[in-house]
Short mmCIF file of C-alpha atoms in Angstrom, two decimals:
data_model
loop_
_atom_site.label_atom_id
_atom_site.label_comp_id
_atom_site.label_asym_id
_atom_site.label_seq_id
_atom_site.Cartn_x
_atom_site.Cartn_y
_atom_site.Cartn_z
CA UNK A 1 -25.04 14.91 -6.92
CA UNK A 2 -22.13 12.44 -6.61
CA UNK A 3 -20.26 11.71 -9.65
CA UNK A 4 -18.61 8.56 -8.59
CA UNK A 5 -19.14 5.66 -6.15
CA UNK A 6 -16.20 4.77 -3.91
CA UNK A 7 -15.66 1.60 -1.97
CA UNK A 8 -12.60 0.56 0.06
CA UNK A 9 -12.31 -3.29 -0.64
CA UNK A 10 -10.34 -5.34 1.86
CA UNK A 11 -8.41 -8.20 0.09
CA UNK A 12 -6.32 -9.63 3.02
CA UNK A 13 -5.28 -8.74 6.47
CA UNK A 14 -2.67 -9.08 9.06
CA UNK A 15 -4.01 -9.85 12.47
CA UNK A 16 -1.17 -8.77 14.72
CA UNK A 17 0.87 -5.87 13.63
CA UNK A 18 3.05 -3.81 15.92
CA UNK A 19 1.33 -0.50 16.67
CA UNK A 20 4.57 1.03 16.16
CA UNK A 21 4.71 0.10 12.68
CA UNK A 22 1.45 2.33 12.14
CA UNK A 23 2.19 5.12 14.51
CA UNK A 24 5.71 6.49 14.79
CA UNK A 25 7.33 5.95 18.10
CA UNK A 26 4.40 3.94 19.59
CA UNK A 27 6.44 1.33 21.17
CA UNK A 28 5.30 -1.05 23.65
CA UNK A 29 1.56 -0.58 22.69
CA UNK A 30 1.12 -4.17 21.51
CA UNK A 31 -0.44 -5.11 18.23
CA UNK A 32 -3.34 -4.14 16.03
CA UNK A 33 -5.27 -5.66 13.11
CA UNK A 34 -4.35 -4.18 9.73
CA UNK A 35 -6.57 -4.71 6.83
CA UNK A 36 -5.03 -4.69 3.25
CA UNK A 37 -7.26 -2.91 0.83
CA UNK A 38 -7.62 -1.26 -2.47
CA UNK A 39 -10.12 1.34 -3.52
CA UNK A 40 -12.62 1.17 -6.26
CA UNK A 41 -13.79 4.34 -7.92
CA UNK A 42 -16.76 3.60 -10.25
CA UNK A 43 -18.03 6.08 -12.76
CA UNK A 44 -20.41 5.92 -15.69
CA UNK A 45 -17.53 5.64 -18.13
CA UNK A 46 -14.71 3.94 -16.15
CA UNK A 47 -13.93 1.91 -13.29
CA UNK A 48 -10.64 2.76 -11.52
CA UNK A 49 -8.71 1.33 -8.65
CA UNK A 50 -6.36 3.01 -6.38
CA UNK A 51 -3.69 0.40 -5.78
CA UNK A 52 -4.05 -3.25 -6.71
CA UNK A 53 -2.74 -5.30 -3.72
CA UNK A 54 -0.48 -8.21 -4.49
CA UNK A 55 -0.84 -11.49 -6.26
CA UNK A 56 -0.42 -14.44 -3.80
CA UNK A 57 0.98 -16.74 -6.39
CA UNK A 58 4.54 -15.29 -5.85
CA UNK A 59 4.73 -14.75 -2.22
CA UNK A 60 1.71 -16.11 -0.55
CA UNK A 61 3.31 -18.80 1.56
CA UNK A 62 6.18 -16.75 2.79
CA UNK A 63 3.79 -13.86 3.76
CA UNK A 64 1.33 -16.21 5.37
CA UNK A 65 3.81 -18.10 7.45
CA UNK A 66 6.22 -15.35 8.30
CA UNK A 67 3.99 -12.53 8.84
CA UNK A 68 0.59 -13.88 9.58
CA UNK A 69 -1.12 -12.47 6.52
CA UNK A 70 -4.34 -14.30 6.06
CA UNK A 71 -7.49 -14.46 4.08
CA UNK A 72 -6.08 -13.29 0.76
CA UNK A 73 -8.71 -13.22 -1.87
CA UNK A 74 -8.17 -12.67 -5.61
CA UNK A 75 -9.46 -9.75 -7.46
CA UNK A 76 -12.43 -11.60 -8.96
CA UNK A 77 -13.71 -12.38 -5.37
CA UNK A 78 -13.15 -8.91 -4.07
CA UNK A 79 -14.49 -6.82 -7.08
CA UNK A 80 -17.33 -9.30 -7.42
CA UNK A 81 -18.68 -7.66 -4.23
CA UNK A 82 -19.32 -4.58 -6.24
CA UNK A 83 -20.39 -6.38 -9.40
CA UNK A 84 -17.25 -6.01 -11.39
CA UNK A 85 -14.42 -8.28 -12.77
CA UNK A 86 -10.77 -7.50 -13.08
CA UNK A 87 -11.29 -7.10 -16.78
CA UNK A 88 -13.56 -4.25 -16.34
CA UNK A 89 -10.94 -2.05 -14.42
CA UNK A 90 -9.88 0.61 -16.96
CA UNK A 91 -7.39 2.59 -14.85
CA UNK A 92 -5.26 2.10 -11.81
CA UNK A 93 -3.51 4.67 -9.72
CA UNK A 94 -0.58 3.39 -7.83
CA UNK A 95 0.01 5.54 -4.76
CA UNK A 96 3.41 3.98 -4.24
CA UNK A 97 5.60 1.00 -5.12
CA UNK A 98 5.37 -1.36 -2.15
CA UNK A 99 4.47 -4.92 -2.88
CA UNK A 100 1.09 -4.72 -1.16
CA UNK A 101 0.03 -1.82 -3.33
CA UNK A 102 1.40 -2.67 -6.74
CA UNK A 103 2.26 -6.31 -6.64
CA UNK A 104 -1.01 -7.32 -8.50
CA UNK A 105 -0.68 -5.26 -11.73
CA UNK A 106 -0.88 -8.26 -14.10
CA UNK A 107 -4.29 -9.12 -12.58
CA UNK A 108 -5.88 -6.23 -14.48
CA UNK A 109 -4.98 -6.86 -18.06
CA UNK A 110 -6.92 -3.90 -19.60
CA UNK A 111 -6.05 -1.12 -17.18
CA UNK A 112 -3.87 1.85 -17.70
CA UNK A 113 -1.50 2.52 -14.69
CA UNK A 114 -0.37 5.82 -13.29
CA UNK A 115 2.62 6.28 -11.02
CA UNK A 116 5.08 8.92 -10.14
CA UNK A 117 8.34 8.77 -12.20
CA UNK A 118 10.27 9.45 -9.19
CA UNK A 119 9.02 6.30 -7.42
CA UNK A 120 10.71 4.26 -10.31
CA UNK A 121 13.86 6.30 -10.89
CA UNK A 122 14.65 6.51 -7.07
CA UNK A 123 14.50 2.57 -6.98
CA UNK A 124 17.21 2.58 -9.60
CA UNK A 125 19.10 5.28 -7.69
CA UNK A 126 18.93 3.12 -4.57
CA UNK A 127 20.11 0.18 -6.32
CA UNK A 128 23.19 1.89 -7.58
CA UNK A 129 24.60 3.18 -4.38
CA UNK A 130 25.52 -0.07 -2.77
CA UNK A 131 24.37 -3.09 -0.80
CA UNK A 132 24.67 -1.22 2.39
CA UNK A 133 21.69 1.02 1.25
CA UNK A 134 19.54 -2.08 0.66
CA UNK A 135 17.15 -0.98 3.59
CA UNK A 136 15.83 1.49 0.98
CA UNK A 137 14.61 -1.35 -1.23
CA UNK A 138 12.97 -3.41 1.37
CA UNK A 139 9.33 -4.40 0.60
CA UNK A 140 10.00 -3.66 -3.02
CA UNK A 141 9.69 -6.69 -5.24
CA UNK A 142 12.00 -6.85 -8.24
CA UNK A 143 9.31 -8.85 -9.89
CA UNK A 144 7.07 -5.74 -9.63
CA UNK A 145 9.77 -3.70 -11.42
CA UNK A 146 9.71 -6.32 -14.29
CA UNK A 147 5.98 -6.03 -14.51
CA UNK A 148 6.25 -2.29 -14.71
CA UNK A 149 8.45 -2.83 -17.65
CA UNK A 150 5.70 -5.14 -19.07
CA UNK A 151 3.18 -2.14 -18.70
CA UNK A 152 5.41 0.35 -20.19
CA UNK A 153 6.15 -1.88 -23.27
CA UNK A 154 2.40 -2.45 -23.71
CA UNK A 155 1.72 1.25 -23.57
CA UNK A 156 -0.24 0.95 -20.38
CA UNK A 157 2.03 2.94 -18.09
CA UNK A 158 1.81 6.65 -17.41
CA UNK A 159 4.76 7.96 -15.38
CA UNK A 160 3.85 11.32 -14.02
CA UNK A 161 6.26 14.02 -12.94
CA UNK A 162 4.54 15.91 -10.21
CA UNK A 163 0.76 16.79 -9.99
CA UNK A 164 -1.63 15.92 -12.51
CA UNK A 165 -5.24 17.45 -12.56
CA UNK A 166 -8.04 15.54 -14.15
CA UNK A 167 -6.12 12.48 -14.75
CA UNK A 168 -9.51 11.13 -14.88
CA UNK A 169 -12.45 13.45 -15.02
CA UNK A 170 -12.61 15.32 -11.60
CA UNK A 171 -9.73 13.15 -10.22
CA UNK A 172 -6.44 14.74 -9.45
CA UNK A 173 -3.18 13.33 -8.32
CA UNK A 174 -0.76 15.14 -6.03
CA UNK A 175 2.92 13.92 -5.05
CA UNK A 176 4.20 13.60 -1.67
CA UNK A 177 7.74 13.10 -2.54
CA UNK A 178 10.34 11.70 -0.15
CA UNK A 179 7.72 10.80 2.39
CA UNK A 180 6.46 7.19 2.95
CA UNK A 181 8.40 6.40 -0.22
CA UNK A 182 10.28 8.51 -2.71
CA UNK A 183 7.53 9.04 -5.04
CA UNK A 184 4.39 8.57 -3.08
CA UNK A 185 1.18 10.22 -4.39
CA UNK A 186 -2.48 10.73 -3.13
CA UNK A 187 -5.66 10.88 -5.05
CA UNK A 188 -8.24 13.78 -4.80
CA UNK A 189 -11.79 12.99 -6.02
CA UNK A 190 -14.01 16.09 -6.55
CA UNK A 191 -17.09 14.16 -6.49
CA UNK A 192 -19.32 17.09 -7.29
CA UNK A 193 -17.54 17.61 -10.43
CA UNK A 194 -16.59 21.14 -9.51
CA UNK A 195 -13.12 22.72 -9.53
CA UNK A 196 -13.85 24.48 -6.26
CA UNK A 197 -15.38 21.28 -4.91
CA UNK A 198 -17.37 20.90 -1.54
CA UNK A 199 -17.49 17.01 -1.86
CA UNK A 200 -13.79 16.06 -2.05
CA UNK A 201 -12.54 12.56 -0.91
CA UNK A 202 -8.90 11.80 -0.76
CA UNK A 203 -7.31 8.49 -1.01
CA UNK A 204 -4.19 8.74 1.12
CA UNK A 205 -2.29 5.61 0.04
CA UNK A 206 0.09 4.91 3.02
CA UNK A 207 0.84 8.48 3.80
CA UNK A 208 -1.44 7.67 6.69
CA UNK A 209 -2.21 4.09 7.95
CA UNK A 210 -4.91 4.89 10.28
CA UNK A 211 -6.99 7.76 11.85
CA UNK A 212 -4.46 8.16 14.70
CA UNK A 213 -1.97 9.59 12.21
CA UNK A 214 -4.47 12.41 11.64
CA UNK A 215 -5.09 13.24 15.11
CA UNK A 216 -2.70 11.63 17.52
CA UNK A 217 -5.64 10.36 19.54
CA UNK A 218 -6.04 13.73 20.88
CA UNK A 219 -9.60 14.94 19.97
CA UNK A 220 -9.29 18.41 22.04
CA UNK A 221 -5.88 19.20 20.63
CA UNK A 222 -5.24 17.09 17.67
CA UNK A 223 -1.81 16.77 16.13
CA UNK A 224 -0.20 14.87 13.20
CA UNK A 225 1.88 11.78 13.82
CA UNK A 226 3.60 10.07 11.08
CA UNK A 227 3.43 6.42 10.08
CA UNK A 228 6.03 4.12 11.63
CA UNK A 229 7.43 3.13 8.29
CA UNK A 230 8.93 5.26 5.60
CA UNK A 231 11.98 5.90 3.62
CA UNK A 232 11.69 9.60 3.28
CA UNK A 233 11.19 12.16 6.00
CA UNK A 234 8.64 12.18 8.87
CA UNK A 235 8.49 15.93 8.43
CA UNK A 236 7.43 15.46 4.70
CA UNK A 237 4.84 12.93 5.84
CA UNK A 238 3.41 15.48 8.25
CA UNK A 239 3.34 18.25 5.55
CA UNK A 240 1.59 15.92 3.24
CA UNK A 241 -1.09 15.10 5.88
CA UNK A 242 -1.70 18.75 6.42
CA UNK A 243 -1.97 19.40 2.74
CA UNK A 244 -4.45 16.52 2.28
CA UNK A 245 -6.61 17.84 5.11
CA UNK A 246 -6.65 21.35 3.68
CA UNK A 247 -7.59 20.03 0.30
CA UNK A 248 -10.42 18.29 2.00
CA UNK A 249 -11.75 21.62 3.23
CA UNK A 250 -10.43 20.69 6.87
CA UNK A 251 -12.56 17.69 7.28
CA UNK A 252 -10.35 14.94 8.37
CA UNK A 253 -13.19 12.25 7.71
CA UNK A 254 -12.72 12.91 4.00
CA UNK A 255 -9.18 11.85 4.12
CA UNK A 256 -9.35 7.97 3.77
CA UNK A 257 -6.61 5.73 5.14
CA UNK A 258 -7.21 2.31 3.45
CA UNK A 259 -5.43 0.44 6.15
CA UNK A 260 -7.74 1.61 8.80
CA UNK A 261 -9.84 -0.92 10.54
CA UNK A 262 -11.98 1.66 12.06
CA UNK A 263 -13.42 2.88 8.60
CA UNK A 264 -16.43 0.70 9.55
CA UNK A 265 -17.17 3.16 12.37
CA UNK A 266 -17.45 6.08 10.09
CA UNK A 267 -18.88 4.80 6.88
CA UNK A 268 -21.48 2.15 6.09
CA UNK A 269 -19.87 -1.52 5.51
CA UNK A 270 -20.62 -5.09 5.53
CA UNK A 271 -18.61 -8.31 5.80
CA UNK A 272 -18.68 -10.26 2.69
CA UNK A 273 -18.90 -14.09 2.41
CA UNK A 274 -15.14 -14.15 2.20
CA UNK A 275 -14.87 -12.66 5.65
CA UNK A 276 -13.51 -9.37 4.27
CA UNK A 277 -15.06 -6.00 4.71
CA UNK A 278 -16.58 -3.78 2.01
CA UNK A 279 -16.77 -0.16 3.09
CA UNK A 280 -18.86 2.36 1.18
CA UNK A 281 -17.39 5.78 1.08
CA UNK A 282 -19.61 7.59 -1.39
CA UNK A 283 -22.50 6.37 -3.70
CA UNK A 284 -23.10 7.93 -7.05
CA UNK A 285 -26.60 9.07 -8.07
CA UNK A 286 -28.37 6.00 -9.27
CA UNK A 287 -25.85 3.51 -8.05
CA UNK A 288 -26.91 0.55 -5.97
CA UNK A 289 -25.44 0.31 -2.51
CA UNK A 290 -23.03 -2.62 -2.07
CA UNK A 291 -23.36 -2.72 1.67
CA UNK A 292 -27.07 -2.88 2.38
CA UNK B 1 -11.23 -24.88 1.14
CA UNK B 2 -11.79 -22.10 -1.34
CA UNK B 3 -9.38 -22.08 -4.18
CA UNK B 4 -8.78 -19.58 -6.98
CA UNK B 5 -9.94 -21.29 -10.11
CA UNK B 6 -8.52 -18.58 -12.55
CA UNK B 7 -5.19 -18.96 -14.15
CA UNK B 8 -2.62 -16.54 -12.99
CA UNK B 9 -4.23 -16.01 -9.57
CA UNK B 10 -2.80 -17.13 -6.42
CA UNK B 11 -4.52 -19.39 -3.98
CA UNK B 12 -6.96 -17.92 -1.76
CA UNK B 13 -6.53 -18.52 1.96
CA UNK B 14 -9.20 -18.81 4.67
CA UNK B 15 -9.89 -16.62 7.56
CA UNK B 16 -7.39 -16.62 10.39
CA UNK B 17 -4.45 -18.46 9.29
CA UNK B 18 -2.21 -20.63 6.89
CA UNK B 19 -4.87 -23.38 6.26
CA UNK B 20 -4.80 -22.74 2.57
CA UNK B 21 -1.19 -23.93 2.35
CA UNK B 22 -1.29 -27.12 4.25
CA UNK B 23 -1.49 -29.14 1.08
CA UNK B 24 1.92 -27.80 -0.12
CA UNK B 25 4.95 -29.96 0.37
CA UNK B 26 6.61 -29.58 3.71
CA UNK B 27 9.98 -28.11 3.83
CA UNK B 28 12.81 -30.68 3.34
CA UNK B 29 14.71 -31.79 6.40
CA UNK B 30 17.75 -29.63 7.07
CA UNK B 31 20.69 -31.69 8.01
CA UNK B 32 24.08 -30.53 8.44
CA UNK B 33 24.94 -31.05 4.64
CA UNK B 34 21.82 -29.14 3.61
CA UNK B 35 22.60 -26.41 6.09
CA UNK B 36 26.11 -26.08 4.79
CA UNK B 37 24.64 -25.85 1.11
CA UNK B 38 22.17 -23.22 2.12
CA UNK B 39 24.81 -21.10 3.97
CA UNK B 40 27.06 -21.30 0.98
CA UNK B 41 24.19 -20.72 -1.66
CA UNK B 42 22.58 -17.80 0.00
CA UNK B 43 25.14 -15.21 -1.14
CA UNK B 44 24.98 -16.57 -4.64
CA UNK B 45 21.18 -16.27 -4.65
CA UNK B 46 21.53 -12.71 -3.33
CA UNK B 47 23.97 -11.76 -5.88
CA UNK B 48 21.68 -13.08 -8.71
CA UNK B 49 18.84 -11.19 -7.04
CA UNK B 50 20.73 -8.05 -7.02
CA UNK B 51 21.86 -8.37 -10.44
CA UNK B 52 18.27 -9.01 -11.75
CA UNK B 53 16.96 -6.05 -9.81
CA UNK B 54 19.53 -3.70 -11.12
CA UNK B 55 19.01 -4.63 -14.67
CA UNK B 56 15.19 -4.48 -14.13
CA UNK B 57 15.66 -1.02 -12.98
CA UNK B 58 17.66 0.08 -16.13
CA UNK B 59 14.98 -1.52 -18.24
CA UNK B 60 12.25 0.60 -16.32
CA UNK B 61 14.23 3.62 -16.90
CA UNK B 62 14.55 2.84 -20.63
CA UNK B 63 10.88 1.82 -20.92
CA UNK B 64 9.55 4.95 -19.59
CA UNK B 65 11.61 7.04 -21.88
CA UNK B 66 12.85 9.34 -19.24
CA UNK B 67 16.53 8.34 -19.95
CA UNK B 68 18.21 8.67 -23.40
CA UNK B 69 21.38 6.96 -22.34
CA UNK B 70 20.62 4.42 -19.70
CA UNK B 71 23.86 2.52 -20.51
CA UNK B 72 25.68 5.52 -19.01
CA UNK B 73 24.21 4.59 -15.74
CA UNK B 74 26.68 2.62 -13.51
CA UNK B 75 24.04 0.11 -12.71
CA UNK B 76 24.76 -2.19 -15.64
CA UNK B 77 28.33 -2.60 -14.67
CA UNK B 78 27.19 -3.30 -11.04
CA UNK B 79 24.80 -5.84 -12.23
CA UNK B 80 27.39 -7.56 -14.33
CA UNK B 81 29.71 -7.66 -11.35
CA UNK B 82 27.09 -8.90 -8.83
CA UNK B 83 26.29 -11.67 -11.36
CA UNK B 84 29.90 -12.70 -11.80
CA UNK B 85 30.42 -12.95 -8.14
CA UNK B 86 27.30 -14.96 -7.61
CA UNK B 87 28.15 -17.31 -10.43
CA UNK B 88 31.54 -17.83 -9.06
CA UNK B 89 30.07 -18.76 -5.67
CA UNK B 90 27.54 -21.10 -7.13
CA UNK B 91 30.17 -22.95 -9.25
CA UNK B 92 32.14 -23.60 -5.99
CA UNK B 93 29.25 -24.76 -3.94
CA UNK B 94 28.51 -28.52 -3.92
CA UNK B 95 24.89 -29.37 -3.82
CA UNK B 96 23.80 -32.49 -1.85
CA UNK B 97 21.21 -34.65 -3.56
CA UNK B 98 18.50 -33.12 -1.59
CA UNK B 99 19.41 -29.64 -2.81
CA UNK B 100 19.63 -30.75 -6.36
CA UNK B 101 16.16 -29.15 -7.27
CA UNK B 102 17.27 -25.82 -5.84
CA UNK B 103 20.56 -25.85 -7.52
CA UNK B 104 19.02 -26.65 -10.82
CA UNK B 105 16.77 -23.65 -10.68
CA UNK B 106 19.48 -21.33 -9.42
CA UNK B 107 21.94 -22.39 -12.16
CA UNK B 108 19.03 -21.79 -14.66
CA UNK B 109 18.40 -18.36 -13.17
CA UNK B 110 22.25 -17.70 -13.49
CA UNK B 111 22.23 -18.57 -17.21
CA UNK B 112 18.90 -16.53 -17.99
CA UNK B 113 20.20 -13.49 -16.08
CA UNK B 114 23.60 -13.70 -17.78
CA UNK B 115 21.80 -13.73 -21.10
CA UNK B 116 19.80 -10.68 -20.21
CA UNK B 117 22.85 -8.81 -19.29
CA UNK B 118 24.72 -9.92 -22.52
CA UNK B 119 21.74 -8.53 -24.58
CA UNK B 120 21.63 -5.31 -22.58
CA UNK B 121 25.40 -4.72 -23.00
CA UNK B 122 25.24 -5.41 -26.70
CA UNK B 123 22.14 -3.41 -27.49
CA UNK B 124 21.30 0.19 -27.03
CA UNK B 125 18.46 -0.36 -24.58
CA UNK B 126 16.73 2.68 -26.22
CA UNK B 127 13.01 2.70 -25.94
CA UNK B 128 12.34 1.51 -29.44
CA UNK B 129 15.19 -0.98 -29.64
CA UNK B 130 14.55 -4.64 -29.97
CA UNK B 131 17.25 -5.31 -27.46
CA UNK B 132 15.02 -3.89 -24.77
CA UNK B 133 12.42 -6.48 -25.25
CA UNK B 134 14.78 -9.23 -25.63
CA UNK B 135 16.59 -8.28 -22.54
CA UNK B 136 13.34 -7.98 -20.56
CA UNK B 137 12.21 -11.51 -21.68
CA UNK B 138 15.49 -13.20 -20.73
CA UNK B 139 15.25 -11.39 -17.33
CA UNK B 140 11.67 -12.39 -16.87
CA UNK B 141 12.62 -16.08 -17.43
CA UNK B 142 15.62 -15.64 -15.01
CA UNK B 143 13.34 -14.14 -12.41
CA UNK B 144 10.88 -17.11 -12.74
CA UNK B 145 13.79 -19.40 -12.05
CA UNK B 146 14.60 -17.31 -8.91
CA UNK B 147 11.14 -17.60 -7.73
CA UNK B 148 11.44 -21.45 -8.26
CA UNK B 149 14.55 -21.73 -6.25
CA UNK B 150 13.17 -19.61 -3.58
CA UNK B 151 10.34 -22.03 -3.18
CA UNK B 152 12.57 -25.03 -3.32
CA UNK B 153 14.33 -24.45 0.04
CA UNK B 154 13.85 -22.20 3.05
CA UNK B 155 16.22 -19.34 3.40
CA UNK B 156 16.01 -17.82 -0.08
CA UNK B 157 13.81 -14.70 -0.17
CA UNK B 158 13.39 -12.78 -3.45
CA UNK B 159 11.79 -9.94 -1.49
CA UNK B 160 13.09 -8.63 1.80
CA UNK B 161 9.91 -7.92 3.79
CA UNK B 162 11.80 -7.10 6.93
CA UNK B 163 10.66 -3.56 7.07
CA UNK B 164 7.40 -3.84 5.13
CA UNK B 165 4.31 -2.69 6.76
CA UNK B 166 3.22 -6.46 7.39
CA UNK B 167 6.32 -7.32 9.21
CA UNK B 168 4.86 -8.68 12.42
CA UNK B 169 7.86 -11.07 12.72
CA UNK B 170 5.74 -13.99 13.57
CA UNK B 171 7.90 -17.02 13.44
CA UNK B 172 10.16 -15.37 10.91
CA UNK B 173 13.52 -16.24 12.61
CA UNK B 174 12.56 -19.98 12.93
CA UNK B 175 11.54 -20.36 9.23
CA UNK B 176 13.92 -18.04 7.25
CA UNK B 177 17.17 -18.14 9.16
CA UNK B 178 19.56 -21.24 9.37
CA UNK B 179 21.63 -21.28 12.44
CA UNK B 180 25.04 -22.71 12.81
CA UNK B 181 24.70 -23.08 16.55
#
């Protein structure tokens, strides 16, 4: 009896990303394809997103020319694959503050946004300690900070201090501070609606980029490998991975890395007309499949 | 070519590469005078960017209500200092005709950000104070000018994506750096 339908929706991609950006220390292993995605959680009373991507209007040309990001599609196109419009998104959970996860906040005018307070306050701290620390602010768009102010002034921002259970019914948020970013958080969906759930899905944000971070490509003796980029500690990233897997009852397949191209090998999916993939993680009772 | 039709959304691109942007104006020819202007103006742009980001950070703290006395933070003073240095550089930078568009937007950015800083300094920046909204509006106007300046010439980035997860470094040096060699 699944409460929610969950789809990972690709909105853009980078075709050639160094593997070392995804897997810590994986130098000289060439490049891989990295999809950019956000996750839709659809229930009977709300439609929530985990992250919102970025809006191509500000940085599209630079991102395309400098980094090879291609096939960016707006939220109407992306959500349309699941029969929704941006106006129908009621809640957004921001896993962290990088541009490709929170740059599109103004595309969802009716949503309430949830973010860890630490993600915001540590930006400010990083800005206060001098230019030599500006590495801490790379991939953070000051325009996004201004949009966060907009959300707050409109009463549409909830800044959290630590874990929050039932931020939406059967959906919990847990912090992973000082890991990929200062105030990263991940999302736990108890899809059977039980406190002691046996149907948990975890949206990991960028605490993991791909499956390899979960098992190190060692099936017989798996081990955790941090992502290649992070401003916090690798140790904290590993601890967060372990915590997520334990919350998922030890089933690594229930910990979802949205940047993982290989989700298509684990879950049903299809390529939309836009050329971007729709992956169906779970289907609520009575909901129509969007990949068949 | 698929295009976004809805206001406020960026332009969709096609599968594979940057075809969606071919209709945009080409970058201007960078001759010696333009190169000299870009090199001189970059620190100014960066200073305005820092000042705007720092003030935006203060406004976030004030807006989420987690800080009663945000003006006690050292950030406002740092932002004012960054703006002052950037403004001095800009005033001392001669813009050739081909850079007039960029210089125009950067000058407006300076004015708007200066206004936002002035409002912030004079107001309380408390969560229910009108100064917060006024500073925010002025800063947004300044940031819009920064975006316009960033698009007017190569070499002026409003966001540093160097360490972003997308940083494949494809063609980056060629487009974004001006060499004096």
